[in-house]
Coordinates of C-alpha atoms and ligand atoms in Angstrom, one line a residue:
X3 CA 116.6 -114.5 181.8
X4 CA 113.4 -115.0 183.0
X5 CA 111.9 -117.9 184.7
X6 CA 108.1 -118.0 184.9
X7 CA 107.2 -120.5 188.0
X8 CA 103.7 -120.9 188.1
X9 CA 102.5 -123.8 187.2
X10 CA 101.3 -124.8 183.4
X11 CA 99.3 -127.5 183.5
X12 CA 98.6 -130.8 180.9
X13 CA 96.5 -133.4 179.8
X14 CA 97.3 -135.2 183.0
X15 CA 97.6 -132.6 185.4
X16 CA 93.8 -132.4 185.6
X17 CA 90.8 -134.5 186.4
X18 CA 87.2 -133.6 185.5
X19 CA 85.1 -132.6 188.6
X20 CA 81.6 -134.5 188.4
X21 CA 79.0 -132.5 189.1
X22 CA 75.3 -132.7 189.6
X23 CA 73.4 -133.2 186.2
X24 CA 69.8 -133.3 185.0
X25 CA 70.7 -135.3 182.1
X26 CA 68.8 -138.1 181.6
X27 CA 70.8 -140.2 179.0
X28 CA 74.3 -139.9 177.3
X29 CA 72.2 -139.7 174.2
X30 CA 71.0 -136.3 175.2
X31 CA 74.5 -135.2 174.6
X32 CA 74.7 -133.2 171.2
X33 CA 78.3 -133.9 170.3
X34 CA 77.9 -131.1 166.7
X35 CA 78.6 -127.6 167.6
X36 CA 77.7 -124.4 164.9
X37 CA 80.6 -122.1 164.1
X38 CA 80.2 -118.6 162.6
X39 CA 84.1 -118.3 161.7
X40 CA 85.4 -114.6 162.1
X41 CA 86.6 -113.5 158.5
X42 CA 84.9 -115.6 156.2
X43 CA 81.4 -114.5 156.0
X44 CA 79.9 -118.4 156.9
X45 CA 78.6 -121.1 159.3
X46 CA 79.3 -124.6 159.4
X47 CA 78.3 -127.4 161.8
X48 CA 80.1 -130.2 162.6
X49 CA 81.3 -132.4 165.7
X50 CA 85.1 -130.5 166.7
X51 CA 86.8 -133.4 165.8
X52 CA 89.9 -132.9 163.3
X53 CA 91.7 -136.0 162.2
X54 CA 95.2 -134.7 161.5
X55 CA 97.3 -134.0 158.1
X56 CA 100.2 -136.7 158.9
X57 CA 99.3 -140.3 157.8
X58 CA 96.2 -140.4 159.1
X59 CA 94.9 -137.6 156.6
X60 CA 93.7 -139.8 153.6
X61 CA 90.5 -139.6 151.6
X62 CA 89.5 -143.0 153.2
X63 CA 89.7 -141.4 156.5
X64 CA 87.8 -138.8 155.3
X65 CA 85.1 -141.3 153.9
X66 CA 84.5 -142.4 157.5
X67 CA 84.2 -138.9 159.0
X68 CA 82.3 -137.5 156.8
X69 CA 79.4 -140.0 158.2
X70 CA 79.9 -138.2 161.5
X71 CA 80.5 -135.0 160.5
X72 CA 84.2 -134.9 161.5
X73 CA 86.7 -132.9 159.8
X74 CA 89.8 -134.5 157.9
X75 CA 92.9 -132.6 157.5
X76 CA 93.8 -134.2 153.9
X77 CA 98.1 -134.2 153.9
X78 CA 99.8 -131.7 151.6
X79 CA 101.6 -134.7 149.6
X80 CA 98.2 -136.0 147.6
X81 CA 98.5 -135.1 144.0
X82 CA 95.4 -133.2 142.3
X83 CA 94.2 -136.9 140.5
X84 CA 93.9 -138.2 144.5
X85 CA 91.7 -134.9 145.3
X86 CA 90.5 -135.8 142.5
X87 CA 89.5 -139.0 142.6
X88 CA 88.2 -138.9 145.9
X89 CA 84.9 -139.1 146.8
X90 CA 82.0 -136.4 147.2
X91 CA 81.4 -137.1 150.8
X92 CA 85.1 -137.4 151.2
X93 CA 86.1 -133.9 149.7
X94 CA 82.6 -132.3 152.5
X95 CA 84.8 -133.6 155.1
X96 CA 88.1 -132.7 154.0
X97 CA 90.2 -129.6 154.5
X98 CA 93.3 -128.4 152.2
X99 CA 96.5 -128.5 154.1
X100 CA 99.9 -126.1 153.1
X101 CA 103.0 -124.8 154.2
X102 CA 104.2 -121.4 153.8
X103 CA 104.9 -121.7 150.5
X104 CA 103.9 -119.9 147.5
X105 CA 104.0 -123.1 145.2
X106 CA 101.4 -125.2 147.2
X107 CA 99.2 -122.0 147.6
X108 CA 98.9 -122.0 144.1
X109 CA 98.1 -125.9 144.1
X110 CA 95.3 -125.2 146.5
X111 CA 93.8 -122.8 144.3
X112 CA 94.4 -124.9 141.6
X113 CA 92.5 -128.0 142.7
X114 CA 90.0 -126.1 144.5
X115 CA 88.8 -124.5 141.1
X116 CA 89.3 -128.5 139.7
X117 CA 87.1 -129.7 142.1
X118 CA 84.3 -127.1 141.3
X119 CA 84.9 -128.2 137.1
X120 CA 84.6 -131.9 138.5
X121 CA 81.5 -130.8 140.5
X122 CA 83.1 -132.4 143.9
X123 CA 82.4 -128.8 145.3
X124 CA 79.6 -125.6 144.5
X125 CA 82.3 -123.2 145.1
X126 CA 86.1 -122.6 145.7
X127 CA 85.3 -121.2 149.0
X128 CA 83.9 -124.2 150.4
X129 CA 87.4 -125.7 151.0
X130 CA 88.5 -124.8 154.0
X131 CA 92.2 -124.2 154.4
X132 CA 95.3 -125.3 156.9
X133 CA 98.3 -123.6 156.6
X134 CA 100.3 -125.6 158.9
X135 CA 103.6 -124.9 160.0
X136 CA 105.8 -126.1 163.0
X137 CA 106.8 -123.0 164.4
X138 CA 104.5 -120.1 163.7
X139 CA 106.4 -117.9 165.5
X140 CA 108.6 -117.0 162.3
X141 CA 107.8 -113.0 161.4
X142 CA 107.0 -113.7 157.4
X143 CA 104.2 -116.2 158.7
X144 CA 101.8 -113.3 159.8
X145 CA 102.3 -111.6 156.3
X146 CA 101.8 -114.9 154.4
X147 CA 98.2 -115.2 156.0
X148 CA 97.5 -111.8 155.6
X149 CA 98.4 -112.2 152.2
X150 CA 95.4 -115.4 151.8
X151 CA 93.2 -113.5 153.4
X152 CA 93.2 -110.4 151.2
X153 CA 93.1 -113.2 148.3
X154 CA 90.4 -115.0 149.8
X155 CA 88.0 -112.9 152.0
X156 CA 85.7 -115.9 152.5
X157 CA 87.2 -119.0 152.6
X158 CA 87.1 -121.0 156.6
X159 CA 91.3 -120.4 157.2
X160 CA 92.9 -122.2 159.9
X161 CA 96.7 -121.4 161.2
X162 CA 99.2 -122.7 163.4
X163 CA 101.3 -124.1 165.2
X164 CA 101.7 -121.2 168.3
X165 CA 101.1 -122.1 171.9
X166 CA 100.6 -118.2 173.5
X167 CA 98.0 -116.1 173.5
X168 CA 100.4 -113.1 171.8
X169 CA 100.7 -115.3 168.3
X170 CA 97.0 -116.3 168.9
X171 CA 96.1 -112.6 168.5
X172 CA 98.4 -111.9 166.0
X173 CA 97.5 -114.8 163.5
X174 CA 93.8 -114.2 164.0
X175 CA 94.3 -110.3 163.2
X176 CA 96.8 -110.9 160.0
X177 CA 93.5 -113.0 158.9
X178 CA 93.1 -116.8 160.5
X179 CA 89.9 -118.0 161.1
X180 CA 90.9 -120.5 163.9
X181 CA 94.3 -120.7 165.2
X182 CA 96.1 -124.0 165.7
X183 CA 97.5 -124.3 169.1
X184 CA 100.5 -127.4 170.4
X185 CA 104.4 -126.7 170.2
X186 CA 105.5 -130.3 171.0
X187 CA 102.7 -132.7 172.7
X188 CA 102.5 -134.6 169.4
X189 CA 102.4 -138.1 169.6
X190 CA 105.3 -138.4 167.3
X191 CA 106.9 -135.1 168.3
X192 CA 110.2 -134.5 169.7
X193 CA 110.6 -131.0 169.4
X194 CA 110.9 -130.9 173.6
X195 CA 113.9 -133.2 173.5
X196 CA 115.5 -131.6 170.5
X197 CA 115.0 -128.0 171.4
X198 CA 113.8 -128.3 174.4
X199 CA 110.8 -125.9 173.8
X200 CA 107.0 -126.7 174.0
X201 CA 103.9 -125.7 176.2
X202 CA 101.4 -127.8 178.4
X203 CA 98.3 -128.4 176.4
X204 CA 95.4 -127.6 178.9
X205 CA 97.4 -124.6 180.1
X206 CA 97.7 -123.8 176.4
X207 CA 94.2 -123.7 175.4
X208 CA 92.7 -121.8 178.6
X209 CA 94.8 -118.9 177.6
X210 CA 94.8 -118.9 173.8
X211 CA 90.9 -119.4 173.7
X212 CA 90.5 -116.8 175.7
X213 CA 92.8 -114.8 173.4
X214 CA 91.2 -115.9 170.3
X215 CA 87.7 -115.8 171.7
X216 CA 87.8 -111.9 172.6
X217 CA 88.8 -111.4 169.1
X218 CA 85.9 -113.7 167.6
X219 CA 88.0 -116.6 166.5
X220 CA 88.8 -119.6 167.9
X221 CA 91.3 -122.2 168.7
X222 CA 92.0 -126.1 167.6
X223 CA 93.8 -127.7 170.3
X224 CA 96.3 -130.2 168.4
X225 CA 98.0 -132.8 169.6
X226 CA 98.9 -134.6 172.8
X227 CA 94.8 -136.0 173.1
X228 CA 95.9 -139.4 173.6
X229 CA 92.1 -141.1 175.0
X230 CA 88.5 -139.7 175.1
X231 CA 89.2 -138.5 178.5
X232 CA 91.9 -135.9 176.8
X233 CA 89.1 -134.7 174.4
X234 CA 86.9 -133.9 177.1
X235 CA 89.3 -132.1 179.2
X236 CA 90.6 -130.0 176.1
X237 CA 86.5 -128.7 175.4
X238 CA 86.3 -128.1 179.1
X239 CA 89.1 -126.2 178.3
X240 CA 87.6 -123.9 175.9
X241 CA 89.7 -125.3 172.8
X242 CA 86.9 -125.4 169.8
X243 CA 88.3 -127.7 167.9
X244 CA 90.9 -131.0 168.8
X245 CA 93.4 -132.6 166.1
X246 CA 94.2 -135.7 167.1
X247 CA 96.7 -137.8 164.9
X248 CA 98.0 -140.9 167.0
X249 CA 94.7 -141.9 168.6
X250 CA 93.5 -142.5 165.0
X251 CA 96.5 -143.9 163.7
X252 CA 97.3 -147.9 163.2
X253 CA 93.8 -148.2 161.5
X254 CA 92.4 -149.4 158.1
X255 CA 92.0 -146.0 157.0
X256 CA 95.7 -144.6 157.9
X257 CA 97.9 -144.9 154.7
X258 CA 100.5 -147.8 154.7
X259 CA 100.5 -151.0 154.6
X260 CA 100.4 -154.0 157.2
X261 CA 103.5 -155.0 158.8
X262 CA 103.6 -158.1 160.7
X263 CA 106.1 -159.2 163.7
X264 CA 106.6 -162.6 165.3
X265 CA 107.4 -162.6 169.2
X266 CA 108.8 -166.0 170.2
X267 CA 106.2 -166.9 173.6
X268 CA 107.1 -168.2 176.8
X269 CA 104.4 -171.3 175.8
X270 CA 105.5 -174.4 174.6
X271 CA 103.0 -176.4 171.7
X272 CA 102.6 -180.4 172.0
X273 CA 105.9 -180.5 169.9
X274 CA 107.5 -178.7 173.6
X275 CA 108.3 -176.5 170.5
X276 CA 108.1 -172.0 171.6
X277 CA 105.1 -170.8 170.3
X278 CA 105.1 -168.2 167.7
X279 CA 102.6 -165.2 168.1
X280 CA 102.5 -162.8 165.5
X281 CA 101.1 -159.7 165.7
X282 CA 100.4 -156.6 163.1
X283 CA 101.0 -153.1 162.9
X284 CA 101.1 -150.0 160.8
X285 CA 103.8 -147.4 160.5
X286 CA 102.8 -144.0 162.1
X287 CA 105.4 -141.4 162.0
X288 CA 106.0 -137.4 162.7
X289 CA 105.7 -135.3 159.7
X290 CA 109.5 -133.6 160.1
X291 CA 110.7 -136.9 161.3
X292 CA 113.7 -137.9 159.1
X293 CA 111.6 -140.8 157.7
X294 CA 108.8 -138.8 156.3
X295 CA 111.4 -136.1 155.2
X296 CA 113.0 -139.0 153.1
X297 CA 109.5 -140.3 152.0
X298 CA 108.1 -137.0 150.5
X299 CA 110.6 -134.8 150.6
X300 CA 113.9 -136.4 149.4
X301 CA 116.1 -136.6 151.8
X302 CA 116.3 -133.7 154.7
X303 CA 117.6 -130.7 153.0
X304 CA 114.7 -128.3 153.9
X305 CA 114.7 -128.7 157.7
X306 CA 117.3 -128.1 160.6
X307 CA 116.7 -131.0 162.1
X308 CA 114.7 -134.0 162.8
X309 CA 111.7 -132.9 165.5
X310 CA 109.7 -136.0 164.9
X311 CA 109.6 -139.8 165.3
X312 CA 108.2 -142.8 163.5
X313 CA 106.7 -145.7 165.9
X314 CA 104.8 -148.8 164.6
X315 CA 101.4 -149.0 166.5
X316 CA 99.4 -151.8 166.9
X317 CA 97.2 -152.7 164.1
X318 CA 93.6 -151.1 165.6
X319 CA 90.8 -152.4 162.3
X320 CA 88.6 -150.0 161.3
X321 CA 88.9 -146.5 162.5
X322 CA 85.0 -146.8 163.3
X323 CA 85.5 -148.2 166.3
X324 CA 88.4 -145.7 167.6
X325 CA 85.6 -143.2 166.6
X326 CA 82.5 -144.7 168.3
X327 CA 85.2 -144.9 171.4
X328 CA 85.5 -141.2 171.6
X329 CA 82.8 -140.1 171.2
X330 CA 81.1 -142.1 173.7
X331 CA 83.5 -141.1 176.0
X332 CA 82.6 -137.7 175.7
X333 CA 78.8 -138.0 175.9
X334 CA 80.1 -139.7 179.4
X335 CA 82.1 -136.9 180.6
X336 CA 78.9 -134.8 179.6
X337 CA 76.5 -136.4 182.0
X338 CA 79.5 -136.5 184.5
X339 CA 79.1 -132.4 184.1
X340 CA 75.7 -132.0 182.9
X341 CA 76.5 -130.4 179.9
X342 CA 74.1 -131.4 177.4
X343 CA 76.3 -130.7 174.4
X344 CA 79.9 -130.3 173.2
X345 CA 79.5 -126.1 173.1
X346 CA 78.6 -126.1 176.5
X347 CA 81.9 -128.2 178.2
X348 CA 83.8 -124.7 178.8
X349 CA 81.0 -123.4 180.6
X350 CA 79.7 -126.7 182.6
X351 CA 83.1 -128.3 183.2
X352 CA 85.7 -127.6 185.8
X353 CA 89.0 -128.8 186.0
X354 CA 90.9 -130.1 189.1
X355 CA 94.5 -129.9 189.6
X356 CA 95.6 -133.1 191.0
X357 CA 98.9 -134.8 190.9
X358 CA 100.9 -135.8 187.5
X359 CA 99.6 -138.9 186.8
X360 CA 102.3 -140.0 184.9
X361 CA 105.5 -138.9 182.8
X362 CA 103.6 -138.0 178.7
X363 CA 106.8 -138.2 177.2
Ligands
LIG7 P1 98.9 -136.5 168.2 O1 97.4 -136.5 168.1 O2 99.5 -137.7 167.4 O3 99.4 -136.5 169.6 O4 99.4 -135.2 167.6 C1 99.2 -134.8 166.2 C2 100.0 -133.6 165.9 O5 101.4 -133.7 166.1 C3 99.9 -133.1 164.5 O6 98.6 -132.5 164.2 C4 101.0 -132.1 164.4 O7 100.7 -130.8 164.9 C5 102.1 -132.7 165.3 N1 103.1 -133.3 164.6 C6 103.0 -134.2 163.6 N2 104.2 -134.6 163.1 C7 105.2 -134.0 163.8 C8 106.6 -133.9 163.8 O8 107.3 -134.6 163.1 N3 107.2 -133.1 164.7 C9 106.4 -132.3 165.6 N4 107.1 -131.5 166.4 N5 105.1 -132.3 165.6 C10 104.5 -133.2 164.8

């Protein structure tokens, strides 16, 4: 055994150091950043902001984004009639998720070539591609990207979920465009308490960007961004890209319906009767959590166990606001840091080690 004892660091091990800034105005902040992706032969703008493919990965979501040029992980259980039936601005924000499995390769090629008859896209390249699996540490996972890559020379591929710079490389070189980065920060993860295995996010992205970055890809930091704050601290960290699912969840645009609770209050009405306060919520849950297994997936045959919860989170409205939220927290942290744009955070920023602030899960 080995015990490695210096110290990786998350979200809340770190603080932004302000620093002297000629910035004028938080609009001055440029939150879209260009990629030139490594494989496919393309460029693409857009503000690094994934919404991720758990129930927060609709069409509707995608509606919203698209009006801020944010990216939509769309989740692998919508049919072909949903992709379908979704809308053109929708579909420029959304990207294709899939296991590692041959069957819903061939459903992303399939709709992809539907959405071109439909005239929803120009050309099957233009939808970009998540394979997403929970441990992308598994040998066969290399070859299975390799083997959509040699299919697909130019479509944008993204791959994950790895946490170390040694997958990162290995991923990017079998063919991955961006590599996925987050073994167990997940809002609705449990994969630390079941297996007790994970990685500390900021420590996480410093040394898979740098990884991924000397080999011309990149990285998208996923999971465990639980505020604004988080964002800016994972950019400062070099990740490219965040996926954030919980901050986005208990919205109008997260599949589900309305649930509503009454909580008996500790205030009497004019009858001396307890008043009754009701409050709503919407169902968020882990994609391997045995509720979503039984929801898609009949029952839990395919997995070894249960590495995810569900929670019901207070209803939030329209995901507009959550948005607006964000991303005015990080044109703040940019005039804290005088970076004048999103790109530039790695380079501008500095972290501070400081104590935990408190226990993330
Ligand atoms: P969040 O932004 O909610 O903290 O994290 C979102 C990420 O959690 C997802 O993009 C995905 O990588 C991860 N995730 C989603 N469902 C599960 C699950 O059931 N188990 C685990 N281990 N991770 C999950």
């Amino acid at each position: 055994m080995l015990l490695e004892s210096d110290q990786k660091l998350d979200f809340n091990d770190v603080l932004i150091r302000p620093k002297r800034s000629t910035l004028e105005s938080r609009r001055q902040m440029i939150l879209e950043r260009k990629f030139k992706t490594k494989w496919a032969q393309r460029e693409f703008t857009c503000v690094p902001i994934v919404c991720a493919n758990m129930a927060t990965g609709t069409f509707r979501m995608a509606d919203v984004f698209s009006e801020y040029n944010m990216l939509v992980a769309i989740h692998k259980f919508h049919t072909k009639e949903n992709w379908l039936n979704a809308s053109k601005n929708a579909i420029s924000a959304s990207m294709f998720t899939i296991g590692m499995s041959d069957e819903e390769y061939e459903n992303f090629k399939d709709i992809r070539h539907a959405l071109v008859d439909a005239k929803k896209i120009d050309n099957p390249d233009d939808l970009f591609l998540c394979i997403d699996i929970a441990n992308g540490y598994t040998q066969r996972f290399a070859s299975f990207i390799r083997k959509i890559r040699e299919e697909n020379p130019n479509i944008v591929m993204i791959a994950g979920n790895v946490a170390t710079p040694e997958m990162v490389q290995e991923l990017i070189i079998a063919g991955a465009d961006y590599v996925k980065i987050g073994i167990g920060p997940g809002s609705q993860c449990t994969t630390r308490l079941k297996a007790g295995v994970g990685y500390p996010q900021i420590s996480a992205s410093l040394e898979c960007a740098d990884a991924a970055h000397g080999l011309n890809g990149g990285i998208i930091l996923d999971g465990g961004v639980r505020s604004p704050g988080d964002a800016a601290k994972a950019f400062i960290a070099n990740a490219d890209m965040i996926m954030i699912g919980g901050m986005f969840a208990g919205t109008d645009e997260q599949e589900g319906e309305l649930i509503t609770r009454r909580f008996l209050t500790n205030e009497l009405d004019e009858n001396n009767q307890q008043i009754i306060e009701e409050k709503q919520y919407k169902l968020f849950f882990g994609m391997s959590s045995d509720y979503a297994q039984e929801k898609f997936m009949s029952g839990m045959k395919t997995y070894r166990t249960s590495e995810g919860r569900k929670e019901e989170i207070l209803y939030k409205g329209a995901v507009r606001d959550v948005i607006d939220d964000l991303l005015g927290g990080l044109r703040s942290a940019g005039t804290y840091i005088g970076a004048s744009g999103i790109k530039t955070f790695g380079k501008c920023g500095t972290l501070i080690r400081v104590g935990r602030q408190h226990d993330r899960f």
